[in-house]
Coordinates of N, CA, C and O in Angstrom, one line a residue:
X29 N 23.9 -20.2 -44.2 CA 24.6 -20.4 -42.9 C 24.8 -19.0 -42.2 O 24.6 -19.0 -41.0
X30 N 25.0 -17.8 -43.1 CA 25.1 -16.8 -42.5 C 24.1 -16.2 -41.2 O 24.4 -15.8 -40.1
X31 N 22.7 -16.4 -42.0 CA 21.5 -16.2 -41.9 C 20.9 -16.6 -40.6 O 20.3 -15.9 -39.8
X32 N 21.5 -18.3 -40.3 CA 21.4 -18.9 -39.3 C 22.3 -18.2 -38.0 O 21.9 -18.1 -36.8
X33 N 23.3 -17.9 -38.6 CA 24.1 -17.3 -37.6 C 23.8 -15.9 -36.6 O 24.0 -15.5 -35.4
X34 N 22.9 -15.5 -37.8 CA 22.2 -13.9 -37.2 C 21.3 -14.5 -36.6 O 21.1 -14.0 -35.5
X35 N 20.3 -15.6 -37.1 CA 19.4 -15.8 -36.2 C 19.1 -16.4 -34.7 O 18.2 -16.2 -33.9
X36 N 20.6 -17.5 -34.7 CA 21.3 -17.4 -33.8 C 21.2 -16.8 -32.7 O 20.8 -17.3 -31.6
X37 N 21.7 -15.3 -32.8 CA 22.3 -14.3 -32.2 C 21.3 -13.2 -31.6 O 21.5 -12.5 -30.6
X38 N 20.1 -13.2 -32.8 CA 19.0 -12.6 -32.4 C 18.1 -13.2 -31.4 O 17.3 -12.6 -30.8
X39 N 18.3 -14.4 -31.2 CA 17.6 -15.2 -30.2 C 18.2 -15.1 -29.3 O 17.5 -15.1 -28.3
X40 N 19.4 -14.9 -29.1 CA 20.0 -14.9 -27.6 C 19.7 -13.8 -27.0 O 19.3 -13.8 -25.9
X41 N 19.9 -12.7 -27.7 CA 19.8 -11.2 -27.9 C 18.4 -11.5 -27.3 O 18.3 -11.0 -26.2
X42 N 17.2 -12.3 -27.8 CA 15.9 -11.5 -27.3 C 15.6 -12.4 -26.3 O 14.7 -12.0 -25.6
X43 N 16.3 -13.7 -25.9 CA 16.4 -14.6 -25.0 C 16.8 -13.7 -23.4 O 16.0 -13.6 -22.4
X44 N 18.4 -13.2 -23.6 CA 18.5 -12.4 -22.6 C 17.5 -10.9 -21.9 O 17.2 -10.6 -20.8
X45 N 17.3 -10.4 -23.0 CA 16.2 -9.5 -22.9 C 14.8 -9.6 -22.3 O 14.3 -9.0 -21.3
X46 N 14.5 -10.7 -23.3 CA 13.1 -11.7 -22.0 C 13.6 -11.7 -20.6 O 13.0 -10.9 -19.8
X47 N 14.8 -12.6 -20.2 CA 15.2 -12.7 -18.9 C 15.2 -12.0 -17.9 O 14.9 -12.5 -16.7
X48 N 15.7 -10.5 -18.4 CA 15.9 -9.2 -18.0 C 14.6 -8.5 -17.6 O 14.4 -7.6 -16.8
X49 N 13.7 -9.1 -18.5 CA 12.3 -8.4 -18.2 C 11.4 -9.2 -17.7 O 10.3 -8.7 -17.5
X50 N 11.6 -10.4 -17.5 CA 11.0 -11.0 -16.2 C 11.7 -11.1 -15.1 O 11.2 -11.7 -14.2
X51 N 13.2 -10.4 -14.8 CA 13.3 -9.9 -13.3 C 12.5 -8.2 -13.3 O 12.1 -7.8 -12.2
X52 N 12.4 -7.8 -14.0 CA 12.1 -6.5 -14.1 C 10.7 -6.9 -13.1 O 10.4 -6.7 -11.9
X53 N 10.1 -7.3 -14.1 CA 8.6 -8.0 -13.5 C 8.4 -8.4 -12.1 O 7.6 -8.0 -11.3
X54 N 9.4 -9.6 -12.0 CA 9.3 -9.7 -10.0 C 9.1 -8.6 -9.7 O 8.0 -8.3 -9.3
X55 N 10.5 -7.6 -9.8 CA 10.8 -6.8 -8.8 C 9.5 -5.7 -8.1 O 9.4 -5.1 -7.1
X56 N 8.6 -5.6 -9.6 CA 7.4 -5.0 -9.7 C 6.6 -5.6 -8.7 O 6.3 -5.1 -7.6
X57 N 6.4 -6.4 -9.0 CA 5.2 -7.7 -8.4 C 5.7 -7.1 -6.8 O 5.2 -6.2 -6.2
X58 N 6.7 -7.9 -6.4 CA 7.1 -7.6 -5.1 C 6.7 -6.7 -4.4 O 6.0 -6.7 -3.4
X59 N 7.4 -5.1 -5.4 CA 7.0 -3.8 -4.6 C 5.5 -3.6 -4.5 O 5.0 -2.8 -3.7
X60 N 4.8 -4.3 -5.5 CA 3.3 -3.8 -5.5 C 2.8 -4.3 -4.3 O 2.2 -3.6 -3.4
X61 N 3.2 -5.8 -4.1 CA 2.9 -6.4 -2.9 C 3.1 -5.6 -1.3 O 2.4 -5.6 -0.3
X62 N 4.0 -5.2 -1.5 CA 5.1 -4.3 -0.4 C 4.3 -3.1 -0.1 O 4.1 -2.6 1.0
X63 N 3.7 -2.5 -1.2 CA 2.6 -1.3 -1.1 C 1.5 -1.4 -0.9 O 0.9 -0.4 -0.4
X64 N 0.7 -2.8 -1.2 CA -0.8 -3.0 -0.6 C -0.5 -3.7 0.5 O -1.5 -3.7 1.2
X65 N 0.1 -4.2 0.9 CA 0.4 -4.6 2.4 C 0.7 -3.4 3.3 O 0.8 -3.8 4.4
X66 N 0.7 -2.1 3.2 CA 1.5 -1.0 3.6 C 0.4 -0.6 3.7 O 0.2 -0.3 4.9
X67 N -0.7 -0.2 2.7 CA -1.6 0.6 2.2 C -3.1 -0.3 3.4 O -3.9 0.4 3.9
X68 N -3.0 -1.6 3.6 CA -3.6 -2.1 4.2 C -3.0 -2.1 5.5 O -3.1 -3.0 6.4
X69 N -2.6 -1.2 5.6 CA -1.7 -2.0 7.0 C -2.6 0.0 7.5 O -3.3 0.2 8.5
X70 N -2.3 0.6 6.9 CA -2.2 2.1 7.2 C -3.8 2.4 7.0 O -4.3 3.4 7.6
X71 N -4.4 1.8 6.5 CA -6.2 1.7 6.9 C -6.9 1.2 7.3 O -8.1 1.5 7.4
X72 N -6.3 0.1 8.0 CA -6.3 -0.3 9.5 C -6.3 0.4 10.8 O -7.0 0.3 11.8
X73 N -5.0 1.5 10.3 CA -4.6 2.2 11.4 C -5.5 3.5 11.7 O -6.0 4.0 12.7
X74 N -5.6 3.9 10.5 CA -6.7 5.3 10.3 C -8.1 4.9 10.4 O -8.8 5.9 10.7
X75 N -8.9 3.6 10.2 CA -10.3 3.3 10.9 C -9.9 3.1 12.6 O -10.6 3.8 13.3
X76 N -9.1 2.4 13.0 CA -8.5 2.5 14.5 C -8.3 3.9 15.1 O -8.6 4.3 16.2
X77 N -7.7 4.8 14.2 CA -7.6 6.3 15.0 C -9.0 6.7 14.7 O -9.5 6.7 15.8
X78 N -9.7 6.9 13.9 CA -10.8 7.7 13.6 C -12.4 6.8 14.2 O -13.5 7.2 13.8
X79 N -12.4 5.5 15.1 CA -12.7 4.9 15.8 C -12.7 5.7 17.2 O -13.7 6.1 17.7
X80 N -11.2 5.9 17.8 CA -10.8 6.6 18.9 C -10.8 7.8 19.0 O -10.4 8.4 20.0
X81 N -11.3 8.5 17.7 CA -11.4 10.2 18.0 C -13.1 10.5 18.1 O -13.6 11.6 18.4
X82 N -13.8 9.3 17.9 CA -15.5 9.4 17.9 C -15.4 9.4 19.5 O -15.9 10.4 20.1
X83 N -14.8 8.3 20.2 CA -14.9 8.0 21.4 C -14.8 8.9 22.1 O -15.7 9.3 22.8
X84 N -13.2 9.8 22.2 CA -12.8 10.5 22.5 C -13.9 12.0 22.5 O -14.0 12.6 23.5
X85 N -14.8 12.3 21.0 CA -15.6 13.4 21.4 C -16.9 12.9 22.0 O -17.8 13.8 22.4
X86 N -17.1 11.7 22.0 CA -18.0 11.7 22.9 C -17.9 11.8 24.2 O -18.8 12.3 24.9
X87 N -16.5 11.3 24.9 CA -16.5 11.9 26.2 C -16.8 12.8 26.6 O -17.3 13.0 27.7
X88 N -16.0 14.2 25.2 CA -15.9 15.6 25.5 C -17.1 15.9 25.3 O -17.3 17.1 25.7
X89 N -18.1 15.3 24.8 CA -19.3 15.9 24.8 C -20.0 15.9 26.4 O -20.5 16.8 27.1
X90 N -19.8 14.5 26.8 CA -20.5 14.1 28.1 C -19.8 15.3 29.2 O -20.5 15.9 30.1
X91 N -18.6 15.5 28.9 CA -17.8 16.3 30.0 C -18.7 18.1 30.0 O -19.1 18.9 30.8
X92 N -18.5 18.0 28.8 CA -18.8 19.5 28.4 C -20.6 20.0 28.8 O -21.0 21.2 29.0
X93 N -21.4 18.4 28.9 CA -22.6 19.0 29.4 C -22.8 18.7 30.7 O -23.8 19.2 31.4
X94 N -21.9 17.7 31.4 CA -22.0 17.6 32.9 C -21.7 19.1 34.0 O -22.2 19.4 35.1
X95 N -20.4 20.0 32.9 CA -20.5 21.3 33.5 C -21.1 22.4 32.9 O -20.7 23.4 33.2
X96 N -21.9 22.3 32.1 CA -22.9 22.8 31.7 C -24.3 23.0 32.7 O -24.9 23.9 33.2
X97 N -24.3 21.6 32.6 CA -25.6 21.2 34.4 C -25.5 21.9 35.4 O -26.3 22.6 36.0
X98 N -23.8 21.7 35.8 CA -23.1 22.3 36.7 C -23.3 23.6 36.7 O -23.7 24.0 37.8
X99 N -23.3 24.1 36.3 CA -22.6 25.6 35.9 C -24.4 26.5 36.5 O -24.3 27.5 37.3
X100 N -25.7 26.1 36.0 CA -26.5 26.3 36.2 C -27.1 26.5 37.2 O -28.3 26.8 37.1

């Protein structure tokens, strides 16, 4: 009976523990989600800037040899 009693007790013990470490686990899950959504969201943004900085020197290119022509 004793025996039972410990084993009991050990089960709840590793019962709660389990519990505890599958919220642990969401909360993981979540933030990872939270971070590749972020991480995706932010390499989006940097092919969009680095899109608009090609553009951008190509203008300065066009500008820079129209007064170049000019200049001649």
């Amino acid at each position: 009976l004793h025996d039972s009693d410990n084993l009991g007790e050990k089960l709840k013990q590793v019962t709660q523990e389990n519990t505890a470490l599958q919220a642990k686990l969401v909360g993981a899950q979540r933030e990872l989600q939270v971070e590749l959504a972020t991480n995706n969201t932010l390499a989006k943004e940097l092919a969009s800037v680095q899109d608009d900085n090609i553009k951008v020197k190509e203008e300065l290119f066009f500008y820079k040899n129209m007064l170049g022509k000019r200049s001649k």
